[in-house]
Coordinates of C-alpha atoms and ligand atoms in Angstrom, one line a residue:
M617 CA 0.1 0.0 0.3
Q618 CA 3.1 2.1 0.2
A619 CA 5.1 2.8 -3.0
L620 CA 8.8 4.1 -2.7
K621 CA 10.1 6.3 -5.7
G622 CA 13.9 5.3 -6.7
I623 CA 16.4 5.2 -9.5
A624 CA 15.8 1.9 -12.1
I625 CA 19.1 0.5 -12.6
S626 CA 18.1 -2.8 -14.3
P627 CA 14.7 -3.5 -15.9
G628 CA 12.4 -5.9 -15.3
Y629 CA 9.4 -6.8 -12.8
A630 CA 9.6 -9.0 -9.6
D631 CA 6.7 -9.8 -7.3
G632 CA 8.4 -11.4 -4.0
V633 CA 9.1 -11.3 -0.3
A634 CA 11.6 -8.9 1.3
V635 CA 15.0 -9.9 2.8
V636 CA 16.5 -7.4 4.4
Y637 CA 20.5 -7.5 4.8
D638 CA 21.4 -4.9 6.9
Y639 CA 25.0 -5.5 6.5
E640 CA 26.0 -2.1 8.3
T641 CA 24.4 -3.2 11.8
D642 CA 24.4 -6.9 11.4
Y643 CA 27.3 -7.7 10.1
Q644 CA 29.8 -5.2 11.3
F645 CA 33.4 -6.6 12.4
V646 CA 35.1 -6.0 15.3
C647 CA 38.9 -5.1 14.9
P648 CA 40.4 -3.3 17.4
D649 CA 43.4 -1.2 16.0
R650 CA 46.8 -1.8 17.6
D651 CA 50.5 -1.3 16.9
I652 CA 53.0 -4.0 17.1
L653 CA 56.3 -4.9 17.6
P654 CA 58.8 -5.9 14.9
A655 CA 58.9 -9.5 16.7
E656 CA 55.2 -9.7 15.7
L657 CA 55.4 -9.4 11.8
G658 CA 55.8 -12.8 10.9
A659 CA 52.6 -13.5 13.0
E660 CA 50.7 -11.1 11.2
H661 CA 51.9 -11.9 8.0
G662 CA 51.0 -15.4 8.8
R663 CA 47.2 -14.5 9.5
L664 CA 47.1 -12.2 6.2
D665 CA 48.3 -15.3 4.3
D666 CA 45.3 -17.3 6.0
A667 CA 42.8 -14.8 5.1
M668 CA 44.2 -14.5 1.4
E669 CA 43.8 -18.5 1.3
Q670 CA 40.5 -18.5 2.6
S671 CA 39.0 -15.8 0.6
Q672 CA 40.7 -17.2 -2.5
S673 CA 39.3 -20.7 -1.9
E674 CA 35.9 -19.2 -1.2
L675 CA 36.0 -17.3 -4.6
D676 CA 37.2 -20.5 -6.2
Q677 CA 34.3 -22.5 -4.7
A678 CA 31.7 -19.7 -6.1
E679 CA 33.2 -19.7 -9.4
Q680 CA 33.1 -23.6 -9.4
S681 CA 29.5 -23.8 -8.0
P682 CA 26.6 -25.4 -9.9
H683 CA 25.8 -23.5 -13.0
G684 CA 22.4 -22.0 -12.9
P685 CA 20.7 -19.8 -15.6
A686 CA 22.2 -16.7 -14.2
D687 CA 25.6 -18.0 -14.8
L688 CA 26.8 -15.6 -17.2
A689 CA 30.4 -14.8 -18.1
D690 CA 29.7 -11.7 -16.3
S691 CA 29.5 -13.4 -12.7
T692 CA 32.3 -15.7 -13.3
A693 CA 34.6 -12.4 -14.6
V694 CA 33.4 -10.9 -11.2
L695 CA 34.6 -13.7 -9.3
S696 CA 38.0 -14.4 -11.1
S697 CA 38.9 -10.9 -11.3
H698 CA 38.3 -10.5 -7.2
A699 CA 40.6 -13.5 -6.9
Q700 CA 43.5 -11.5 -8.8
L701 CA 42.3 -8.4 -6.5
V702 CA 42.7 -10.5 -3.3
Q703 CA 46.3 -11.2 -4.4
D704 CA 47.2 -7.5 -5.5
I705 CA 45.5 -6.2 -2.1
A706 CA 47.7 -8.7 0.0
A707 CA 50.6 -7.8 -1.4
Q708 CA 50.1 -4.0 -0.5
V709 CA 48.8 -4.8 3.0
K710 CA 52.1 -6.6 3.5
Q711 CA 54.1 -3.5 2.7
H712 CA 51.9 -1.5 4.8
L713 CA 52.4 -3.9 7.8
S714 CA 56.2 -3.7 7.6
R715 CA 56.2 0.1 7.0
K716 CA 53.9 1.2 9.9
L717 CA 54.1 -1.8 12.4
V718 CA 50.3 -2.0 12.7
N719 CA 48.0 -5.3 13.1
V720 CA 46.8 -6.7 10.0
E721 CA 43.4 -5.4 10.1
Q722 CA 44.3 -1.9 10.3
A723 CA 46.7 -2.4 7.7
L724 CA 43.8 -3.8 5.4
D725 CA 41.3 -1.1 6.4
S726 CA 44.2 1.7 5.6
V727 CA 45.1 -0.1 1.8
I728 CA 41.3 -0.1 1.0
G729 CA 40.5 3.2 2.2
T730 CA 43.6 4.5 -0.1
L731 CA 42.5 2.7 -3.1
V732 CA 38.7 3.7 -2.9
D733 CA 39.8 7.5 -2.1
R734 CA 41.9 7.2 -5.5
L735 CA 39.1 5.8 -7.5
C736 CA 36.3 7.8 -6.0
Q737 CA 37.9 11.0 -7.7
I738 CA 38.1 9.6 -11.1
E739 CA 35.9 11.4 -13.3
N740 CA 35.0 8.6 -15.5
E741 CA 31.9 6.9 -13.9
Y742 CA 32.9 3.4 -15.3
L743 CA 36.2 3.5 -13.4
R744 CA 35.1 5.1 -10.4
A745 CA 32.5 2.5 -9.9
R746 CA 35.2 -0.2 -9.5
E747 CA 35.9 1.1 -6.0
Q748 CA 32.9 -1.2 -5.1
D749 CA 34.9 -4.4 -6.3
I750 CA 37.8 -3.2 -3.8
R751 CA 35.4 -2.8 -0.8
D752 CA 33.9 -5.9 -1.7
V753 CA 37.4 -8.0 -1.8
G754 CA 38.4 -5.9 1.4
R755 CA 35.1 -6.6 3.2
R756 CA 35.9 -10.6 2.4
M757 CA 39.5 -10.5 3.8
M758 CA 38.5 -8.8 7.0
R759 CA 35.6 -11.1 7.6
H760 CA 38.0 -14.2 7.3
L761 CA 40.6 -12.0 9.5
T762 CA 38.3 -11.6 12.2
G763 CA 36.4 -14.6 12.0
S764 CA 33.1 -13.0 11.3
P765 CA 29.9 -14.7 10.4
R766 CA 28.4 -14.8 7.1
F767 CA 25.2 -13.6 5.3
P768 CA 23.5 -17.1 4.5
F769 CA 23.4 -16.4 1.0
S770 CA 22.4 -19.5 0.2
H771 CA 19.2 -19.8 2.3
L772 CA 16.8 -17.6 0.6
P773 CA 13.0 -17.9 0.6
E774 CA 11.4 -18.4 -2.8
H775 CA 10.9 -15.0 -5.0
A776 CA 13.6 -13.3 -2.3
V777 CA 13.6 -9.4 -2.9
I778 CA 16.9 -8.5 -1.3
V779 CA 16.9 -5.1 0.6
A780 CA 20.1 -3.7 1.6
R781 CA 21.8 -0.1 1.9
E782 CA 24.2 -1.4 -0.6
L783 CA 24.9 -4.8 -2.4
L784 CA 28.4 -5.5 -3.5
P785 CA 29.1 -7.4 -6.6
S786 CA 30.0 -10.6 -5.5
E787 CA 27.0 -10.7 -3.1
A788 CA 24.8 -10.3 -6.1
V789 CA 26.6 -13.1 -7.8
E790 CA 26.2 -15.4 -5.2
L791 CA 22.5 -14.4 -4.3
S792 CA 21.6 -14.8 -7.9
R793 CA 22.7 -18.6 -7.9
A794 CA 20.4 -18.8 -4.9
G795 CA 17.5 -17.7 -6.9
L796 CA 17.3 -13.9 -6.0
A797 CA 14.4 -12.0 -7.7
A798 CA 15.2 -8.7 -7.3
I799 CA 17.4 -6.0 -5.5
V800 CA 16.3 -2.9 -3.7
T801 CA 19.0 -0.5 -2.3
E802 CA 19.6 2.7 -0.8
Q803 CA 22.8 3.3 -2.9
G804 CA 24.7 2.1 -5.9
G805 CA 24.8 4.1 -9.2
P806 CA 24.0 2.5 -13.0
D807 CA 27.4 2.2 -13.4
S808 CA 28.4 0.2 -10.4
H809 CA 29.4 -3.3 -10.8
T810 CA 26.4 -4.6 -9.3
A811 CA 24.1 -2.8 -11.6
I812 CA 26.1 -4.3 -14.6
L813 CA 25.5 -7.5 -13.3
A814 CA 22.1 -7.2 -12.2
R815 CA 21.6 -6.0 -15.8
A816 CA 23.4 -9.1 -17.2
L817 CA 21.5 -11.4 -15.0
G818 CA 18.3 -9.9 -15.8
I819 CA 17.5 -9.1 -12.3
P820 CA 15.1 -6.2 -11.7
S821 CA 16.9 -3.5 -9.4
V822 CA 16.0 -0.3 -8.0
T823 CA 18.3 2.2 -6.1
G824 CA 18.6 5.6 -4.5
L825 CA 15.9 4.6 -1.6
V826 CA 17.0 6.7 1.3
E827 CA 16.7 4.4 4.7
V828 CA 14.9 1.6 2.8
T829 CA 16.3 -1.0 5.1
S830 CA 14.2 0.7 7.9
Q831 CA 11.0 0.9 6.2
I832 CA 11.0 -2.4 5.0
Q833 CA 10.9 -5.6 7.1
S834 CA 11.6 -9.0 6.2
G835 CA 8.6 -11.0 5.0
M836 CA 6.8 -8.1 3.7
R837 CA 5.6 -8.6 0.0
L838 CA 7.2 -6.2 -2.6
L839 CA 6.3 -5.4 -5.9
V840 CA 9.7 -3.9 -7.8
D841 CA 9.2 -2.3 -11.1
G842 CA 12.8 -2.1 -12.5
E843 CA 11.3 0.0 -15.5
A844 CA 9.9 2.7 -13.5
G845 CA 12.0 2.6 -10.6
K846 CA 9.2 1.8 -8.1
V847 CA 8.9 -0.3 -5.1
T848 CA 5.4 -1.1 -3.5
I849 CA 5.1 -2.6 -0.1
A850 CA 2.5 -4.9 0.8
P851 CA 0.2 -4.2 -2.4
S852 CA -3.4 -3.4 -2.6
A853 CA -5.2 -5.5 -5.3
A854 CA -5.6 -2.7 -7.7
E855 CA -1.7 -2.2 -7.4
L856 CA -1.5 -6.2 -8.2
A857 CA -3.7 -5.7 -11.1
E858 CA -1.6 -2.7 -12.8
F859 CA 1.7 -4.6 -11.9
S860 CA 0.9 -7.5 -13.8
T861 CA -0.3 -5.5 -16.8
S862 CA 2.9 -3.6 -16.8
R863 CA 4.8 -7.1 -16.5
A864 CA 2.9 -8.5 -19.3
N865 CA 3.5 -5.6 -21.6
Y866 CA 7.5 -5.8 -20.6
Q867 CA 7.7 -9.6 -21.1
R868 CA 6.2 -9.1 -24.7
T869 CA 8.7 -6.3 -25.5
N870 CA 11.4 -8.2 -24.0
A871 CA 10.9 -11.2 -26.2
A872 CA 10.5 -8.9 -29.2
M873 CA 13.6 -7.8 -28.3
A874 CA 15.8 -11.2 -27.9
V875 CA 14.5 -11.9 -31.3
N876 CA 15.9 -8.8 -32.7
E877 CA 19.0 -9.3 -31.3
T878 CA 20.0 -12.0 -33.8
L879 CA 19.0 -9.7 -36.5
P880 CA 21.4 -7.5 -38.4
C881 CA 21.4 -3.5 -37.6
V882 CA 20.1 -2.2 -40.4
T883 CA 17.6 0.6 -40.7
R884 CA 14.2 0.4 -42.4
D885 CA 15.7 2.3 -45.6
G886 CA 18.3 -0.6 -45.6
I887 CA 21.5 1.6 -44.1
A888 CA 23.6 -1.0 -42.0
I889 CA 25.0 0.1 -39.0
S890 CA 27.7 -1.4 -37.0
L891 CA 27.2 -2.0 -33.4
L892 CA 30.1 -2.4 -31.5
G893 CA 31.0 -3.0 -27.5
N894 CA 32.7 -0.8 -25.1
I895 CA 34.7 -3.3 -22.4
G896 CA 37.4 -2.7 -19.6
R897 CA 38.5 -6.2 -19.1
P898 CA 39.1 -9.2 -21.2
E899 CA 36.7 -11.1 -19.6
E900 CA 33.9 -9.0 -21.1
A901 CA 34.9 -9.7 -24.6
E902 CA 32.3 -12.6 -23.9
Q903 CA 29.5 -10.1 -24.1
I904 CA 30.4 -9.0 -27.7
G905 CA 29.0 -12.6 -29.2
I906 CA 26.4 -12.9 -26.5
H907 CA 24.9 -9.4 -27.9
N908 CA 25.7 -9.9 -31.5
L909 CA 27.8 -7.1 -31.9
S910 CA 30.5 -6.4 -34.7
G911 CA 33.4 -6.1 -32.6
V912 CA 35.0 -3.9 -29.6
G913 CA 34.9 -0.3 -30.4
L914 CA 36.7 0.7 -27.1
F915 CA 38.8 -1.4 -24.8
R916 CA 39.9 0.9 -21.8
T917 CA 42.8 -0.4 -20.7
E918 CA 43.2 1.7 -17.4
F919 CA 42.3 -1.1 -14.9
L920 CA 45.3 -3.0 -15.5
F921 CA 47.3 0.1 -14.4
L922 CA 45.0 1.3 -11.9
E923 CA 44.9 -1.8 -9.8
S924 CA 48.1 -2.8 -10.1
H925 CA 51.3 -2.0 -7.5
E926 CA 53.8 -2.6 -9.9
R927 CA 54.4 -1.5 -13.6
P928 CA 52.2 -3.9 -15.7
S929 CA 54.7 -6.1 -17.6
F930 CA 55.0 -6.8 -21.5
E931 CA 54.1 -10.4 -21.2
T932 CA 50.9 -9.5 -18.6
Q933 CA 50.0 -7.1 -21.1
C934 CA 50.1 -9.6 -24.2
D935 CA 48.0 -12.1 -22.3
M936 CA 45.5 -9.5 -21.3
Y937 CA 45.2 -8.2 -25.1
A938 CA 45.3 -11.6 -26.6
R939 CA 42.5 -12.8 -24.2
A940 CA 40.4 -10.4 -25.4
A941 CA 41.2 -11.0 -29.4
N942 CA 41.0 -14.9 -29.0
V943 CA 37.4 -14.1 -27.7
L944 CA 36.5 -12.2 -30.5
E945 CA 37.8 -14.6 -33.3
D946 CA 38.1 -12.3 -36.6
R947 CA 36.0 -9.3 -35.2
P948 CA 37.8 -6.0 -34.6
L949 CA 39.4 -5.1 -31.1
V950 CA 40.1 -1.3 -30.9
I951 CA 42.4 -1.0 -27.8
R952 CA 42.5 2.3 -26.5
T953 CA 46.1 3.3 -24.8
F954 CA 45.9 4.0 -21.0
D955 CA 43.9 7.2 -20.5
L956 CA 45.8 8.0 -17.2
G957 CA 47.0 11.2 -15.5
G958 CA 45.3 14.0 -13.4
D959 CA 42.9 12.3 -11.1
K960 CA 43.9 8.6 -12.6
L961 CA 47.1 7.8 -11.4
P962 CA 48.2 4.1 -10.9
P963 CA 49.4 3.1 -7.4
F964 CA 53.0 2.4 -8.6
L965 CA 53.3 6.2 -9.7
A966 CA 51.2 7.8 -6.9
S967 CA 53.6 6.2 -4.4
Q968 CA 56.8 7.5 -6.0
R969 CA 57.9 10.3 -3.7
S970 CA 61.4 11.2 -5.1
G971 CA 62.4 13.1 -8.3
P972 CA 60.2 15.6 -10.4
Q973 CA 57.3 14.1 -11.9
P974 CA 56.3 16.3 -14.9
S975 CA 53.6 13.8 -15.8
R976 CA 51.3 14.4 -12.9
H977 CA 49.7 17.4 -14.6
L978 CA 49.2 15.7 -18.0
R979 CA 46.0 13.8 -19.1
G980 CA 45.5 11.2 -21.9
L981 CA 48.1 11.1 -24.8
R982 CA 50.2 13.6 -23.1
F983 CA 50.6 11.6 -20.0
S984 CA 51.6 8.6 -22.2
L985 CA 54.3 10.6 -24.2
A986 CA 55.6 11.7 -20.8
E987 CA 55.7 8.3 -19.5
R988 CA 57.5 6.9 -22.2
L989 CA 58.6 3.6 -20.9
L990 CA 55.1 2.5 -19.7
F991 CA 53.7 3.7 -23.0
E992 CA 56.3 2.0 -25.4
T993 CA 55.6 -1.1 -23.1
Q994 CA 52.2 -1.1 -24.0
L995 CA 52.6 -0.3 -27.3
R996 CA 54.8 -3.2 -27.9
A997 CA 52.3 -5.7 -26.4
I998 CA 49.4 -4.3 -28.7
V999 CA 51.5 -4.5 -31.5
Q1000 CA 52.6 -8.1 -30.7
V1001 CA 49.1 -9.2 -30.3
A1002 CA 48.3 -7.4 -33.6
Q1003 CA 50.4 -9.4 -35.7
T1004 CA 47.8 -12.1 -35.8
A1005 CA 44.4 -10.8 -34.8
D1006 CA 42.5 -7.6 -35.7
V1007 CA 43.5 -5.4 -33.5
R1008 CA 43.4 -1.4 -33.7
I1009 CA 45.0 1.3 -31.6
L1010 CA 43.2 4.3 -30.4
F1011 CA 44.8 7.4 -28.6
P1012 CA 42.9 9.2 -26.2
M1013 CA 42.6 12.9 -25.5
I1014 CA 44.4 14.0 -29.0
V1015 CA 44.5 18.0 -29.0
G1016 CA 46.0 18.2 -32.4
S1017 CA 48.4 16.8 -35.1
H1018 CA 51.6 17.3 -32.9
D1019 CA 50.8 14.7 -30.0
F1020 CA 48.9 12.4 -32.6
S1021 CA 52.0 12.3 -34.7
C1022 CA 54.5 11.7 -31.7
A1023 CA 52.3 9.0 -30.8
I1024 CA 52.2 7.5 -34.4
A1025 CA 56.1 7.6 -34.5
T1026 CA 56.4 5.9 -31.3
V1027 CA 54.2 3.0 -32.9
D1028 CA 56.5 3.0 -35.8
Q1029 CA 59.5 2.7 -33.8
V1030 CA 57.9 0.2 -31.8
L1031 CA 57.3 -1.8 -35.2
D1032 CA 60.9 -1.4 -36.2
R1033 CA 62.4 -2.8 -33.0
L1034 CA 60.0 -5.8 -32.9
D1035 CA 60.7 -6.4 -36.8
A1036 CA 56.9 -6.6 -36.9
P1037 CA 55.3 -6.3 -40.5
R1038 CA 51.9 -5.4 -39.7
R1039 CA 50.9 -2.0 -38.4
P1040 CA 47.7 -1.8 -36.9
A1041 CA 45.2 0.9 -37.8
L1042 CA 45.5 3.8 -35.7
G1043 CA 42.6 6.2 -34.7
A1044 CA 42.2 9.3 -32.5
M1045 CA 39.9 9.9 -30.1
I1046 CA 38.0 13.4 -30.6
E1047 CA 37.3 14.7 -27.1
T1048 CA 38.7 17.9 -26.5
P1049 CA 37.4 20.9 -28.0
A1050 CA 41.1 21.7 -29.2
A1051 CA 40.7 18.6 -31.5
L1052 CA 37.7 20.1 -33.1
F1053 CA 40.0 22.9 -34.4
A1054 CA 42.3 20.6 -35.6
L1055 CA 40.2 18.4 -37.3
K1056 CA 41.7 18.4 -40.7
E1057 CA 45.1 17.6 -39.7
I1058 CA 44.1 14.9 -37.3
L1059 CA 42.2 13.0 -40.1
E1060 CA 44.9 13.3 -42.4
L1061 CA 46.8 11.2 -40.0
A1062 CA 44.1 9.0 -38.8
D1063 CA 42.9 5.7 -40.3
F1064 CA 39.7 6.3 -38.1
V1065 CA 38.2 8.6 -35.3
S1066 CA 36.1 7.8 -32.4
I1067 CA 34.2 10.6 -30.7
G1068 CA 33.9 10.1 -26.8
T1069 CA 31.1 12.2 -26.1
N1070 CA 31.6 12.0 -22.4
D1071 CA 34.8 14.0 -22.2
L1072 CA 33.8 16.2 -25.2
T1073 CA 30.6 17.2 -23.3
Q1074 CA 32.2 18.1 -20.2
Y1075 CA 35.0 20.1 -21.8
M1076 CA 32.6 22.0 -24.3
L1077 CA 30.0 22.9 -21.9
A1078 CA 32.2 23.2 -18.8
T1079 CA 30.4 20.8 -16.9
D1080 CA 31.4 17.9 -14.7
R1081 CA 30.9 14.7 -16.2
R1082 CA 29.9 13.2 -12.7
A1083 CA 27.1 15.7 -11.9
A1084 CA 25.3 15.3 -15.2
D1085 CA 22.0 13.8 -15.2
L1086 CA 19.3 13.6 -17.4
T1087 CA 17.4 16.6 -16.6
D1088 CA 20.7 18.5 -16.6
E1089 CA 21.0 21.1 -19.7
C1090 CA 24.7 20.0 -19.7
T1091 CA 24.5 16.6 -21.8
A1092 CA 25.6 15.3 -25.0
W1093 CA 22.2 16.2 -26.1
H1094 CA 23.2 20.0 -26.1
P1095 CA 23.1 21.4 -29.7
A1096 CA 26.5 22.7 -29.4
V1097 CA 27.6 19.2 -29.0
L1098 CA 25.6 17.8 -31.9
R1099 CA 27.2 20.4 -34.0
A1100 CA 30.5 19.3 -33.0
I1101 CA 29.7 15.6 -33.9
Q1102 CA 28.1 16.8 -37.2
R1103 CA 31.3 19.0 -38.1
V1104 CA 33.6 15.6 -37.4
V1105 CA 31.3 13.6 -39.6
D1106 CA 31.4 16.3 -42.5
V1107 CA 35.3 16.5 -42.3
A1108 CA 35.9 13.1 -42.0
G1109 CA 33.6 12.2 -45.1
M1110 CA 34.2 9.0 -47.0
D1111 CA 37.6 8.7 -46.2
C1112 CA 37.8 8.1 -42.4
P1113 CA 35.2 6.0 -40.5
V1114 CA 33.5 7.9 -37.3
C1115 CA 32.3 6.1 -34.3
V1116 CA 31.0 7.4 -31.3
C1117 CA 31.9 5.4 -27.9
G1118 CA 30.6 7.8 -25.2
E1119 CA 27.8 6.5 -23.0
E1120 CA 24.9 8.3 -24.8
A1121 CA 25.8 6.1 -27.8
G1122 CA 23.7 3.6 -25.6
E1123 CA 20.7 5.7 -25.5
P1124 CA 18.2 4.6 -27.9
G1125 CA 16.9 8.3 -28.6
F1126 CA 20.4 9.9 -29.0
A1127 CA 21.3 6.6 -31.1
R1128 CA 18.5 7.7 -33.7
L1129 CA 19.8 11.3 -33.6
L1130 CA 23.5 10.1 -34.5
I1131 CA 22.4 8.1 -37.0
G1132 CA 20.6 11.0 -38.5
L1133 CA 23.8 13.2 -38.2
G1134 CA 25.6 10.7 -40.5
V1135 CA 27.3 8.3 -38.0
R1136 CA 27.2 4.6 -38.8
E1137 CA 29.4 3.2 -35.9
L1138 CA 28.4 3.4 -32.4
S1139 CA 30.1 1.6 -29.5
M1140 CA 28.6 1.1 -26.2
T1141 CA 28.2 -1.0 -22.9
P1142 CA 27.1 -4.2 -24.4
G1143 CA 24.1 -4.9 -22.2
R1144 CA 22.6 -1.7 -23.6
A1145 CA 22.7 -2.7 -27.4
A1146 CA 19.5 -4.8 -27.9
P1147 CA 17.2 -1.5 -27.4
V1148 CA 19.4 0.5 -29.5
R1149 CA 19.5 -2.0 -32.3
Q1150 CA 15.5 -2.3 -31.8
A1151 CA 14.9 1.6 -32.2
L1152 CA 17.5 1.9 -34.9
R1153 CA 15.9 -1.2 -37.1
S1154 CA 12.6 0.8 -36.8
I1155 CA 13.9 4.3 -38.2
D1156 CA 14.3 5.7 -41.8
C1157 CA 17.8 7.3 -42.1
S1158 CA 16.4 9.8 -44.4
T1159 CA 13.5 11.0 -41.7
M1160 CA 16.3 11.0 -39.1
R1161 CA 18.6 13.1 -41.2
E1162 CA 15.5 15.8 -41.4
L1163 CA 15.2 15.6 -37.6
A1164 CA 18.8 15.9 -36.8
S1165 CA 19.1 18.9 -39.3
Q1166 CA 16.2 20.5 -37.0
A1167 CA 18.1 19.5 -33.8
L1168 CA 21.2 21.5 -35.1
C1169 CA 18.9 24.5 -35.1
C1170 CA 17.5 24.1 -31.6
T1171 CA 19.3 26.0 -28.5
T1172 CA 18.5 23.6 -25.7
P1173 CA 18.9 19.8 -24.9
G1174 CA 15.3 20.1 -23.7
E1175 CA 14.0 21.3 -27.2
V1176 CA 16.1 18.3 -29.0
R1177 CA 14.9 15.9 -26.8
R1178 CA 11.0 17.1 -27.2
L1179 CA 11.8 16.7 -31.1
L1180 CA 12.6 13.3 -31.0
A1181 CA 9.7 12.4 -28.3
D1182 CA 7.4 14.2 -30.8
D1183 CA 8.7 12.1 -33.6
R1184 CA 8.2 8.9 -31.7
D1185 CA 4.2 9.7 -31.0
Ligands
PEP340 C1 34.5 9.4 -23.8 O1 35.2 10.4 -23.0 O2 33.4 9.8 -24.0 C2 34.9 8.0 -23.4 C3 34.5 6.9 -24.4 O3 36.1 7.9 -23.0 P1 36.1 7.7 -21.4 O4 34.7 7.6 -20.9 O5 36.9 6.3 -21.0 O6 36.8 8.9 -20.9
MG341 MG1 37.1 10.2 -22.7

């Protein structure tokens, strides 16, 4: 009888029973901080090793647990990436223990705190959301260290709707295997790993519900509407009837979408559109086949650097890029060189105290050119893998022909040194206003370009990409950003393929607009591709061209949205 309105982060409908998981009050660890003597170091290392082993074997077991319908590549990828994180975090905790002479719980707390703080400052939503994984692994290790009890994940009632302040990624995986029907939380954004998983696993989720764990008690009947972001507590007969109608409509549309996913992405007037995926880890390449995409349009490689306490070696990187390329077989893999610097500093550089560090204030490609050794090692690994696979290189934050030429020259040197005959295609990201004023020169050098609307929007409109929301005037829907995209398409002409790989490419309405502007390649989070395919299969390019030319004359994003909405009515 009471309806709560939150943010829909994973679509779908569930009629179930509440299970309140109040981790913060029911499962808090008791871990007094204390200083230790040098003689105690060995014993503390031993306790850490035990906690590391127990955490890893728990993750291994979960990975091998019986496969249910929810067992997609995504959940396995989360568990195996957490197993790797356990090792990396344990290595950092050991260093901290020896340096500070504190007990292992305090050292773990401090290492997790530092990593989380660093990730939280990052502008990129996708990367920032990875702090959840760090806290998840930290929580697991701390539980083993303190011998604390565990939430009984495998004993859920039928149609359980978990109600929590926040659900961490590995908890979502374990609960999904126990038959979880929906997730209702206080916090956790749409880019959080839990949200990505919930979408991949088909679990409806609503977040942003303040103090939800005290408003709902275990055992209450809940209706979860993951489309509207609504949770109804103890529903009336009328609410139930309305819910059933919406759920039936959703199931019909979803069934049509699933059929559509196997069909080519071609507009009604026969224009083929290439739909590609954005990934951040090699495991995610599995999603390309699952969603029938043409390849990877953007492999963000920052993770490997941001999560590692030492410089990732040539071998480690070859393995990572080759794993993604192997999954894709002959589909293209566009690898973006690391977009680091500024707010995104890897731990092995952030902890360097001695000597001047000119790269600190640089971003994107200019950071890479200043950190030459790091850059060359990455290029060597990419070039090596590109000898036997369709691997292309994309450079971030290009500001003109000068930095782009320096990057190209570095690739050529690497090719020479490796004596590698095959030069991968080289592309420029167009995501700075400066690049818009150097388009001709950049396009003369580029084999392809990719428009990063996330950064382009924030730099053109003087906004903070973290703060932007749908109602905000400062979004990629702003006519100024649309004119910038149009200009790239016009200058590129037929000679240079143009892709759009910012988040908005995965929004069906915006994708229609992009087609009208002449873009023929869109790269997005793979889980968002089905509705985009559905939308593009139902448009005429010629109509969209007309609509896009009207959008270019608008003055606000609101006008553009209304134009698109009117067209659909
Ligand atoms: C962009 O800026 O649009 C983009 C795709 O790059 P990132 O989100 O990684 O900065
Ligand atoms: Mg960017």
